PDB file of C-alpha atoms and ligand atoms in Angstrom:
ATOM      1  CA  SER A   1     224.301 133.018  99.530  1.00  0.00           C
ATOM      2  CA  SER A   2     222.524 134.087  96.344  1.00  0.00           C
ATOM      3  CA  PHE A   3     219.825 131.478  96.942  1.00  0.00           C
ATOM      4  CA  LEU A   4     218.521 133.387  99.946  1.00  0.00           C
ATOM      5  CA  ARG A   5     216.837 135.883  97.659  1.00  0.00           C
ATOM      6  CA  GLN A   6     215.574 133.395  95.053  1.00  0.00           C
ATOM      7  CA  THR A   7     212.011 132.158  95.329  1.00  0.00           C
ATOM      8  CA  TYR A   8     211.351 128.486  95.987  1.00  0.00           C
ATOM      9  CA  GLY A   9     209.957 128.330  92.452  1.00  0.00           C
ATOM     10  CA  GLN A  10     213.101 129.808  90.912  1.00  0.00           C
ATOM     11  CA  ARG A  11     215.216 127.316  92.807  1.00  0.00           C
ATOM     12  CA  VAL A  12     213.540 124.283  91.200  1.00  0.00           C
ATOM     13  CA  GLN A  13     215.926 124.651  88.241  1.00  0.00           C
ATOM     14  CA  ASN A  14     218.970 124.470  90.556  1.00  0.00           C
ATOM     15  CA  HIS A  15     218.083 120.837  91.284  1.00  0.00           C
ATOM     16  CA  SER A  16     218.175 117.593  89.326  1.00  0.00           C
ATOM     17  CA  ASN A  17     216.967 115.278  92.093  1.00  0.00           C
ATOM     18  CA  PRO A  18     213.211 114.584  91.655  1.00  0.00           C
ATOM     19  CA  ALA A  19     212.433 114.732  95.391  1.00  0.00           C
ATOM     20  CA  ALA A  20     214.093 118.161  95.721  1.00  0.00           C
ATOM     21  CA  LYS A  21     212.232 119.474  92.689  1.00  0.00           C
ATOM     22  CA  GLN A  22     208.928 118.102  93.960  1.00  0.00           C
ATOM     23  CA  LEU A  23     209.364 119.722  97.368  1.00  0.00           C
ATOM     24  CA  LEU A  24     210.241 123.144  95.946  1.00  0.00           C
ATOM     25  CA  GLU A  25     207.362 122.966  93.461  1.00  0.00           C
ATOM     26  CA  ILE A  26     204.878 122.188  96.233  1.00  0.00           C
ATOM     27  CA  MET A  27     206.258 125.017  98.401  1.00  0.00           C
ATOM     28  CA  GLU A  28     205.838 127.482  95.556  1.00  0.00           C
ATOM     29  CA  LYS A  29     202.370 126.254  94.582  1.00  0.00           C
ATOM     30  CA  LYS A  30     200.881 125.959  98.092  1.00  0.00           C
ATOM     31  CA  LYS A  31     202.814 128.949  99.480  1.00  0.00           C
ATOM     32  CA  THR A  32     204.051 127.104 102.515  1.00  0.00           C
ATOM     33  CA  ASN A  33     207.440 126.241 103.998  1.00  0.00           C
ATOM     34  CA  LEU A  34     205.894 124.318 106.878  1.00  0.00           C
ATOM     35  CA  ALA A  35     206.609 120.644 107.532  1.00  0.00           C
ATOM     36  CA  VAL A  36     204.678 118.899 110.267  1.00  0.00           C
ATOM     37  CA  SER A  37     206.329 116.169 112.306  1.00  0.00           C
ATOM     38  CA  VAL A  38     203.641 113.655 113.289  1.00  0.00           C
ATOM     39  CA  ASP A  39     205.092 111.914 116.317  1.00  0.00           C
ATOM     40  CA  VAL A  40     202.130 109.935 117.639  1.00  0.00           C
ATOM     41  CA  THR A  41     201.851 106.209 118.284  1.00  0.00           C
ATOM     42  CA  LYS A  42     198.382 105.287 116.980  1.00  0.00           C
ATOM     43  CA  SER A  43     197.500 104.973 113.292  1.00  0.00           C
ATOM     44  CA  LYS A  44     194.123 106.611 113.711  1.00  0.00           C
ATOM     45  CA  GLU A  45     195.588 109.727 115.347  1.00  0.00           C
ATOM     46  CA  PHE A  46     198.469 109.804 112.873  1.00  0.00           C
ATOM     47  CA  LEU A  47     196.100 109.883 109.891  1.00  0.00           C
ATOM     48  CA  ALA A  48     193.691 112.357 111.511  1.00  0.00           C
ATOM     49  CA  ILE A  49     196.500 114.848 112.187  1.00  0.00           C
ATOM     50  CA  ILE A  50     197.866 114.510 108.659  1.00  0.00           C
ATOM     51  CA  ASP A  51     194.428 115.024 107.121  1.00  0.00           C
ATOM     52  CA  ALA A  52     193.939 118.114 109.313  1.00  0.00           C
ATOM     53  CA  VAL A  53     197.303 119.755 108.544  1.00  0.00           C
ATOM     54  CA  GLY A  54     197.478 118.580 104.902  1.00  0.00           C
ATOM     55  CA  PRO A  55     196.314 121.857 103.300  1.00  0.00           C
ATOM     56  CA  PHE A  56     198.975 123.851 105.186  1.00  0.00           C
ATOM     57  CA  VAL A  57     202.118 121.786 104.667  1.00  0.00           C
ATOM     58  CA  CYS A  58     204.682 121.101 101.965  1.00  0.00           C
ATOM     59  CA  LEU A  59     205.976 118.030 103.758  1.00  0.00           C
ATOM     60  CA  VAL A  60     204.888 115.491 106.365  1.00  0.00           C
ATOM     61  CA  LYS A  61     207.658 114.056 108.516  1.00  0.00           C
ATOM     62  CA  THR A  62     207.127 110.620 110.044  1.00  0.00           C
ATOM     63  CA  HIS A  63     208.719 108.330 112.623  1.00  0.00           C
ATOM     64  CA  VAL A  64     206.996 105.232 111.352  1.00  0.00           C
ATOM     65  CA  ASP A  65     208.755 102.994 113.895  1.00  0.00           C
ATOM     66  CA  ILE A  66     206.802 104.545 116.796  1.00  0.00           C
ATOM     67  CA  ILE A  67     203.407 103.449 115.415  1.00  0.00           C
ATOM     68  CA  GLU A  68     202.082 100.624 117.587  1.00  0.00           C
ATOM     69  CA  ASP A  69     199.449  99.267 115.204  1.00  0.00           C
ATOM     70  CA  PHE A  70     201.509  99.566 112.007  1.00  0.00           C
ATOM     71  CA  ASP A  71     200.591  97.661 108.888  1.00  0.00           C
ATOM     72  CA  HIS A  72     201.027  98.392 105.209  1.00  0.00           C
ATOM     73  CA  SER A  73     197.515  99.723 104.738  1.00  0.00           C
ATOM     74  CA  LEU A  74     198.737 102.681 106.822  1.00  0.00           C
ATOM     75  CA  ILE A  75     201.320 103.458 104.155  1.00  0.00           C
ATOM     76  CA  GLN A  76     198.657 103.279 101.456  1.00  0.00           C
ATOM     77  CA  GLN A  77     196.515 105.747 103.427  1.00  0.00           C
ATOM     78  CA  LEU A  78     199.505 108.049 103.965  1.00  0.00           C
ATOM     79  CA  GLN A  79     200.189 107.995 100.225  1.00  0.00           C
ATOM     80  CA  ASP A  80     196.522 108.722  99.472  1.00  0.00           C
ATOM     81  CA  LEU A  81     196.676 111.757 101.794  1.00  0.00           C
ATOM     82  CA  SER A  82     199.885 112.937 100.137  1.00  0.00           C
ATOM     83  CA  VAL A  83     198.081 112.915  96.779  1.00  0.00           C
ATOM     84  CA  LYS A  84     194.879 114.454  98.200  1.00  0.00           C
ATOM     85  CA  HIS A  85     196.699 117.374  99.856  1.00  0.00           C
ATOM     86  CA  ASP A  86     199.831 117.506  97.676  1.00  0.00           C
ATOM     87  CA  PHE A  87     202.665 117.121 100.172  1.00  0.00           C
ATOM     88  CA  ALA A  88     205.931 115.171 100.130  1.00  0.00           C
ATOM     89  CA  ILE A  89     206.721 112.434 102.661  1.00  0.00           C
ATOM     90  CA  PHE A  90     209.883 112.410 104.788  1.00  0.00           C
ATOM     91  CA  GLU A  91     210.591 109.398 106.995  1.00  0.00           C
ATOM     92  CA  ASP A  92     212.925 110.727 109.695  1.00  0.00           C
ATOM     93  CA  ARG A  93     214.834 107.440 109.996  1.00  0.00           C
ATOM     94  CA  LYS A  94     218.270 108.870 110.879  1.00  0.00           C
ATOM     95  CA  PHE A  95     220.299 106.025 109.407  1.00  0.00           C
ATOM     96  CA  ALA A  96     223.740 105.738 111.009  1.00  0.00           C
ATOM     97  CA  ASP A  97     225.351 102.385 110.050  1.00  0.00           C
ATOM     98  CA  ILE A  98     227.689 100.951 107.395  1.00  0.00           C
ATOM     99  CA  GLY A  99     226.601 101.117 103.758  1.00  0.00           C
ATOM    100  CA  ASN A 100     225.520  97.488 103.462  1.00  0.00           C
ATOM    101  CA  THR A 101     223.377  97.620 106.598  1.00  0.00           C
ATOM    102  CA  VAL A 102     221.664 100.919 105.794  1.00  0.00           C
ATOM    103  CA  ALA A 103     220.844  99.709 102.285  1.00  0.00           C
ATOM    104  CA  LEU A 104     219.004  96.757 103.887  1.00  0.00           C
ATOM    105  CA  GLN A 105     217.318  98.919 106.539  1.00  0.00           C
ATOM    106  CA  TYR A 106     216.168 101.369 103.856  1.00  0.00           C
ATOM    107  CA  SER A 107     214.818  98.793 101.381  1.00  0.00           C
ATOM    108  CA  SER A 108     213.618  95.964 103.626  1.00  0.00           C
ATOM    109  CA  GLY A 109     212.345  95.065 107.076  1.00  0.00           C
ATOM    110  CA  VAL A 110     208.811  95.805 108.240  1.00  0.00           C
ATOM    111  CA  HIS A 111     208.664  99.350 106.884  1.00  0.00           C
ATOM    112  CA  LYS A 112     210.313  99.243 103.407  1.00  0.00           C
ATOM    113  CA  ILE A 113     210.955 102.981 103.698  1.00  0.00           C
ATOM    114  CA  ALA A 114     212.453 103.493 100.238  1.00  0.00           C
ATOM    115  CA  SER A 115     209.265 102.254  98.566  1.00  0.00           C
ATOM    116  CA  TRP A 116     207.124 105.130  99.905  1.00  0.00           C
ATOM    117  CA  SER A 117     209.211 107.923 101.468  1.00  0.00           C
ATOM    118  CA  HIS A 118     210.290 110.631  99.023  1.00  0.00           C
ATOM    119  CA  ILE A 119     212.942 111.870 101.427  1.00  0.00           C
ATOM    120  CA  THR A 120     214.871 110.288 104.284  1.00  0.00           C
ATOM    121  CA  ASN A 121     217.882 111.291 106.357  1.00  0.00           C
ATOM    122  CA  ALA A 122     221.164 109.978 107.737  1.00  0.00           C
ATOM    123  CA  HIS A 123     223.821 110.858 110.241  1.00  0.00           C
ATOM    124  CA  PRO A 124     227.140 111.496 108.457  1.00  0.00           C
ATOM    125  CA  VAL A 125     229.070 109.799 111.287  1.00  0.00           C
ATOM    126  CA  PRO A 126     230.050 106.620 109.310  1.00  0.00           C
ATOM    127  CA  GLY A 127     231.530 108.703 106.449  1.00  0.00           C
ATOM    128  CA  PRO A 128     230.695 108.729 102.705  1.00  0.00           C
ATOM    129  CA  SER A 129     229.855 105.001 102.547  1.00  0.00           C
ATOM    130  CA  ILE A 130     226.514 105.667 104.250  1.00  0.00           C
ATOM    131  CA  ILE A 131     225.552 107.821 101.273  1.00  0.00           C
ATOM    132  CA  SER A 132     226.648 105.218  98.708  1.00  0.00           C
ATOM    133  CA  GLY A 133     224.728 102.523 100.574  1.00  0.00           C
ATOM    134  CA  LEU A 134     221.491 104.502 100.742  1.00  0.00           C
ATOM    135  CA  SER A 135     221.947 105.870  97.243  1.00  0.00           C
ATOM    136  CA  SER A 136     222.182 102.349  95.765  1.00  0.00           C
ATOM    137  CA  VAL A 137     218.572 101.851  96.895  1.00  0.00           C
ATOM    138  CA  GLY A 138     217.103 105.354  96.749  1.00  0.00           C
ATOM    139  CA  LEU A 139     218.581 106.960  93.646  1.00  0.00           C
ATOM    140  CA  PRO A 140     216.961 104.526  91.147  1.00  0.00           C
ATOM    141  CA  LEU A 141     213.609 105.293  92.828  1.00  0.00           C
ATOM    142  CA  GLY A 142     214.101 109.074  92.542  1.00  0.00           C
ATOM    143  CA  ARG A 143     214.442 109.556  96.312  1.00  0.00           C
ATOM    144  CA  GLY A 144     216.420 112.264  98.100  1.00  0.00           C
ATOM    145  CA  LEU A 145     218.615 112.232 101.207  1.00  0.00           C
ATOM    146  CA  LEU A 146     219.204 114.853 103.901  1.00  0.00           C
ATOM    147  CA  LEU A 147     222.323 114.710 106.075  1.00  0.00           C
ATOM    148  CA  LEU A 148     222.027 115.703 109.729  1.00  0.00           C
ATOM    149  CA  SER A 149     224.836 118.244 109.879  1.00  0.00           C
ATOM    150  CA  GLU A 150     223.589 119.860 113.100  1.00  0.00           C
ATOM    151  CA  MET A 151     220.990 119.055 115.748  1.00  0.00           C
ATOM    152  CA  SER A 152     218.575 121.186 117.718  1.00  0.00           C
ATOM    153  CA  THR A 153     219.316 119.673 121.112  1.00  0.00           C
ATOM    154  CA  LYS A 154     221.327 121.096 123.972  1.00  0.00           C
ATOM    155  CA  GLY A 155     224.929 119.851 123.949  1.00  0.00           C
ATOM    156  CA  ALA A 156     224.735 118.342 120.436  1.00  0.00           C
ATOM    157  CA  LEU A 157     228.100 116.995 119.196  1.00  0.00           C
ATOM    158  CA  ALA A 158     227.340 117.831 115.563  1.00  0.00           C
ATOM    159  CA  VAL A 159     229.174 121.170 115.541  1.00  0.00           C
ATOM    160  CA  GLY A 160     232.323 122.763 114.115  1.00  0.00           C
ATOM    161  CA  SER A 161     234.421 120.547 111.851  1.00  0.00           C
ATOM    162  CA  TYR A 162     231.826 117.742 112.009  1.00  0.00           C
ATOM    163  CA  THR A 163     229.271 120.034 110.396  1.00  0.00           C
ATOM    164  CA  VAL A 164     231.763 121.325 107.815  1.00  0.00           C
ATOM    165  CA  GLU A 165     232.771 117.764 106.855  1.00  0.00           C
ATOM    166  CA  ALA A 166     229.109 116.802 106.533  1.00  0.00           C
ATOM    167  CA  VAL A 167     228.672 119.565 103.960  1.00  0.00           C
ATOM    168  CA  ARG A 168     231.762 118.379 102.055  1.00  0.00           C
ATOM    169  CA  MET A 169     230.391 114.811 102.036  1.00  0.00           C
ATOM    170  CA  ALA A 170     227.105 116.071 100.646  1.00  0.00           C
ATOM    171  CA  ARG A 171     228.847 118.058  97.904  1.00  0.00           C
ATOM    172  CA  ALA A 172     230.540 114.883  96.698  1.00  0.00           C
ATOM    173  CA  HIS A 173     227.119 113.173  96.271  1.00  0.00           C
ATOM    174  CA  ARG A 174     225.066 115.966  94.818  1.00  0.00           C
ATOM    175  CA  ASP A 175     222.759 113.648  92.834  1.00  0.00           C
ATOM    176  CA  PHE A 176     221.279 112.024  95.945  1.00  0.00           C
ATOM    177  CA  VAL A 177     221.950 114.430  98.829  1.00  0.00           C
ATOM    178  CA  ILE A 178     219.455 117.268  98.474  1.00  0.00           C
ATOM    179  CA  GLY A 179     220.259 119.130 101.661  1.00  0.00           C
ATOM    180  CA  PHE A 180     220.597 119.108 105.416  1.00  0.00           C
ATOM    181  CA  ILE A 181     218.789 118.880 108.677  1.00  0.00           C
ATOM    182  CA  ALA A 182     220.497 121.892 110.208  1.00  0.00           C
ATOM    183  CA  GLN A 183     220.008 125.100 112.121  1.00  0.00           C
ATOM    184  CA  ARG A 184     221.631 127.558 109.677  1.00  0.00           C
ATOM    185  CA  THR A 185     223.185 127.944 106.206  1.00  0.00           C
ATOM    186  CA  MET A 186     226.697 126.929 105.133  1.00  0.00           C
ATOM    187  CA  GLU A 187     227.777 130.544 105.455  1.00  0.00           C
ATOM    188  CA  GLY A 188     226.129 130.556 108.854  1.00  0.00           C
ATOM    189  CA  ILE A 189     228.532 127.854 110.041  1.00  0.00           C
ATOM    190  CA  GLY A 190     231.482 129.841 108.686  1.00  0.00           C
ATOM    191  CA  MET A 191     232.058 128.063 105.349  1.00  0.00           C
ATOM    192  CA  GLN A 192     233.161 130.294 102.514  1.00  0.00           C
ATOM    193  CA  GLY A 193     235.090 130.435  99.253  1.00  0.00           C
ATOM    194  CA  ASP A 194     235.611 127.042  97.598  1.00  0.00           C
ATOM    195  CA  ASP A 195     233.399 125.365 100.146  1.00  0.00           C
ATOM    196  CA  VAL A 196     230.328 127.302  99.047  1.00  0.00           C
ATOM    197  CA  VAL A 197     230.047 127.248  95.273  1.00  0.00           C
ATOM    198  CA  ASP A 198     227.219 128.826  93.390  1.00  0.00           C
ATOM    199  CA  ASN A 199     225.461 125.706  92.174  1.00  0.00           C
ATOM    200  CA  ASP A 200     225.268 124.180  95.641  1.00  0.00           C
ATOM    201  CA  ASP A 201     221.672 125.023  96.363  1.00  0.00           C
ATOM    202  CA  PHE A 202     221.190 122.650  99.270  1.00  0.00           C
ATOM    203  CA  LEU A 203     217.827 122.661 101.022  1.00  0.00           C
ATOM    204  CA  ILE A 204     217.949 123.331 104.736  1.00  0.00           C
ATOM    205  CA  LEU A 205     215.179 121.780 106.799  1.00  0.00           C
ATOM    206  CA  THR A 206     215.086 122.873 110.403  1.00  0.00           C
ATOM    207  CA  PRO A 207     213.491 121.183 113.424  1.00  0.00           C
ATOM    208  CA  GLY A 208     213.368 122.755 116.863  1.00  0.00           C
ATOM    209  CA  VAL A 209     210.722 125.344 115.937  1.00  0.00           C
ATOM    210  CA  GLY A 210     208.120 126.703 118.351  1.00  0.00           C
ATOM    211  CA  LEU A 211     206.249 129.944 118.911  1.00  0.00           C
ATOM    212  CA  ASP A 212     205.135 129.482 122.499  1.00  0.00           C
ATOM    213  CA  VAL A 213     207.914 127.736 124.423  1.00  0.00           C
ATOM    214  CA  LYS A 214     211.732 127.694 124.313  1.00  0.00           C
ATOM    215  CA  GLY A 215     212.246 123.965 124.819  1.00  0.00           C
ATOM    216  CA  ASP A 216     211.070 120.760 126.478  1.00  0.00           C
ATOM    217  CA  ALA A 217     212.231 118.784 129.514  1.00  0.00           C
ATOM    218  CA  MET A 218     214.463 116.519 127.402  1.00  0.00           C
ATOM    219  CA  GLY A 219     216.950 118.917 125.816  1.00  0.00           C
ATOM    220  CA  GLN A 220     214.934 120.117 122.825  1.00  0.00           C
ATOM    221  CA  GLN A 221     215.473 123.820 122.004  1.00  0.00           C
ATOM    222  CA  TYR A 222     213.003 125.929 120.007  1.00  0.00           C
ATOM    223  CA  ARG A 223     213.470 128.986 117.845  1.00  0.00           C
ATOM    224  CA  THR A 224     210.766 130.942 116.032  1.00  0.00           C
ATOM    225  CA  PRO A 225     209.985 130.656 112.297  1.00  0.00           C
ATOM    226  CA  ARG A 226     211.365 134.182 111.893  1.00  0.00           C
ATOM    227  CA  GLU A 227     214.695 133.283 113.509  1.00  0.00           C
ATOM    228  CA  VAL A 228     214.947 130.131 111.401  1.00  0.00           C
ATOM    229  CA  ILE A 229     213.855 131.406 107.963  1.00  0.00           C
ATOM    230  CA  LEU A 230     214.799 135.083 108.010  1.00  0.00           C
ATOM    231  CA  GLU A 231     217.741 135.326 110.404  1.00  0.00           C
ATOM    232  CA  SER A 232     219.334 131.892 109.795  1.00  0.00           C
ATOM    233  CA  GLY A 233     218.424 131.449 106.100  1.00  0.00           C
ATOM    234  CA  CYS A 234     216.840 128.006 106.403  1.00  0.00           C
ATOM    235  CA  ASP A 235     214.179 126.821 103.945  1.00  0.00           C
ATOM    236  CA  VAL A 236     211.677 124.617 105.775  1.00  0.00           C
ATOM    237  CA  ILE A 237     210.422 124.825 109.362  1.00  0.00           C
ATOM    238  CA  ILE A 238     209.672 121.455 110.949  1.00  0.00           C
ATOM    239  CA  VAL A 239     207.095 121.648 113.743  1.00  0.00           C
ATOM    240  CA  GLY A 240     205.769 118.792 115.852  1.00  0.00           C
ATOM    241  CA  ARG A 241     204.249 119.376 119.279  1.00  0.00           C
ATOM    242  CA  GLY A 242     203.813 123.095 118.600  1.00  0.00           C
ATOM    243  CA  ILE A 243     201.054 122.049 116.188  1.00  0.00           C
ATOM    244  CA  TYR A 244     199.371 118.953 117.577  1.00  0.00           C
ATOM    245  CA  GLY A 245     200.088 119.880 121.213  1.00  0.00           C
ATOM    246  CA  LYS A 246     199.092 117.729 124.116  1.00  0.00           C
ATOM    247  CA  ASP A 247     195.766 116.635 122.697  1.00  0.00           C
ATOM    248  CA  PRO A 248     196.123 115.160 119.216  1.00  0.00           C
ATOM    249  CA  GLY A 249     192.332 114.654 119.148  1.00  0.00           C
ATOM    250  CA  LEU A 250     191.452 118.329 118.716  1.00  0.00           C
ATOM    251  CA  VAL A 251     191.286 118.665 114.949  1.00  0.00           C
ATOM    252  CA  GLU A 252     190.117 122.290 114.805  1.00  0.00           C
ATOM    253  CA  GLN A 253     192.873 123.387 117.173  1.00  0.00           C
ATOM    254  CA  ILE A 254     195.478 121.527 115.129  1.00  0.00           C
ATOM    255  CA  ARG A 255     194.272 123.138 111.932  1.00  0.00           C
ATOM    256  CA  ALA A 256     194.471 126.603 113.528  1.00  0.00           C
ATOM    257  CA  GLN A 257     197.999 125.995 114.802  1.00  0.00           C
ATOM    258  CA  ALA A 258     199.133 124.704 111.394  1.00  0.00           C
ATOM    259  CA  LYS A 259     197.761 127.847 109.757  1.00  0.00           C
ATOM    260  CA  ARG A 260     199.505 129.983 112.366  1.00  0.00           C
ATOM    261  CA  TYR A 261     202.910 128.366 111.751  1.00  0.00           C
ATOM    262  CA  MET A 262     202.410 128.389 107.988  1.00  0.00           C
ATOM    263  CA  ASP A 263     201.671 132.115 108.032  1.00  0.00           C
ATOM    264  CA  ALA A 264     204.667 132.865 110.274  1.00  0.00           C
ATOM    265  CA  GLY A 265     207.008 130.828 108.057  1.00  0.00           C
ATOM    266  CA  TRP A 266     205.736 132.383 104.836  1.00  0.00           C
ATOM    267  CA  GLU A 267     205.901 135.911 106.155  1.00  0.00           C
ATOM    268  CA  ALA A 268     209.539 135.387 107.204  1.00  0.00           C
ATOM    269  CA  TYR A 269     210.330 133.971 103.750  1.00  0.00           C
ATOM    270  CA  GLN A 270     208.702 136.888 101.949  1.00  0.00           C
ATOM    271  CA  GLU A 271     210.668 139.316 104.053  1.00  0.00           C
ATOM    272  CA  ARG A 272     213.830 137.379 103.194  1.00  0.00           C
ATOM    273  CA  ILE A 273     213.396 137.288  99.419  1.00  0.00           C
ATOM    274  CA  SER A 274     212.522 140.975  99.277  1.00  0.00           C
ATOM    275  CA  SER A 275     215.390 142.112 101.528  1.00  0.00           C
TER     276      SER A 275
HETATM  277  P1  BMP B 301     208.949 118.804 118.210  1.00  0.00           P
HETATM  278  O1  BMP B 301     208.631 120.027 117.327  1.00  0.00           O
HETATM  279  O2  BMP B 301     207.711 118.190 118.785  1.00  0.00           O
HETATM  280  O3  BMP B 301     210.015 119.083 119.231  1.00  0.00           O
HETATM  281  O4  BMP B 301     209.505 117.662 117.236  1.00  0.00           O
HETATM  282  C1  BMP B 301     210.718 117.804 116.539  1.00  0.00           C
HETATM  283  C2  BMP B 301     210.913 116.651 115.574  1.00  0.00           C
HETATM  284  O5  BMP B 301     212.115 116.863 114.844  1.00  0.00           O
HETATM  285  C3  BMP B 301     211.063 115.285 116.233  1.00  0.00           C
HETATM  286  O6  BMP B 301     210.431 114.332 115.383  1.00  0.00           O
HETATM  287  C4  BMP B 301     212.564 115.025 116.249  1.00  0.00           C
HETATM  288  O7  BMP B 301     212.848 113.653 116.087  1.00  0.00           O
HETATM  289  C5  BMP B 301     213.057 115.816 115.043  1.00  0.00           C
HETATM  290  N1  BMP B 301     214.421 116.402 115.179  1.00  0.00           N
HETATM  291  C6  BMP B 301     214.713 117.369 116.133  1.00  0.00           C
HETATM  292  O8  BMP B 301     213.863 117.750 116.932  1.00  0.00           O
HETATM  293  N2  BMP B 301     215.992 117.898 116.174  1.00  0.00           N
HETATM  294  C7  BMP B 301     216.981 117.534 115.325  1.00  0.00           C
HETATM  295  O9  BMP B 301     218.070 118.069 115.378  1.00  0.00           O
HETATM  296  C8  BMP B 301     216.678 116.560 114.345  1.00  0.00           C
HETATM  297  C9  BMP B 301     215.396 116.017 114.276  1.00  0.00           C
HETATM  298  O10 BMP B 301     215.116 115.127 113.353  1.00  0.00           O
END
């Protein structure tokens, strides 16, 4: 696609959704396409990791429902860090229910995700009504949605026509759906012609990224930043354990790993836009 050779900064104008614009602006300004996934269960560790990786990331991805000592002051501190370091927040909630239920899960409950998360995501499995449900809450707040059109795990069922239909669903809700959690571009999954029109500059955020190992013991599969950004044409690398490793207490080590992934992601991007 023609977007592969545009800079993140040039692509801001392809978007009307405020969350998409914000993310691309941060990527251009901070020169990073790295998102860190902070999958730890204690508030103190969660905040320490985010403060350590903050300078190196465009986006922080959360699973707020795994935090054991959650309360709303944590959200305030997360928001303060997002202002301090200039990154967007993505709650990886993976909504998957009927429109009415997801609208309640997104706006209400303990976490009130829509009130603080710039971006969230959903499985397309219920059909277009999941987008209308989430959009009724998120669009007035300027939020953006990613659809999970593929997954990184071994044996994932999100392949073939499922992935193609997910892209078609997104195209019908261009104001709220800003892109995909996926492993490759639309062309990469074999879509062409009418299915890939020029103004469809969807963002592709890609988990399953690691430099040192190929997977974990539970079906996760890793590819390198170069494979993801340069060879597969994705826009953002999402890295979790590759950065905070087995000891989330080692701040200097975490900072060094974040820098390492940021550099690898940016180098692959620069090679892509100049190819
Ligand atoms: P890690 O880099 O530690 O394997 O973490 C990957 C993160 O991305 C996890 O938070 C997981 O929930 C998420 N994820 C994924 O790994 N594969 C997908 O296809 C979709 C995801 O959201």
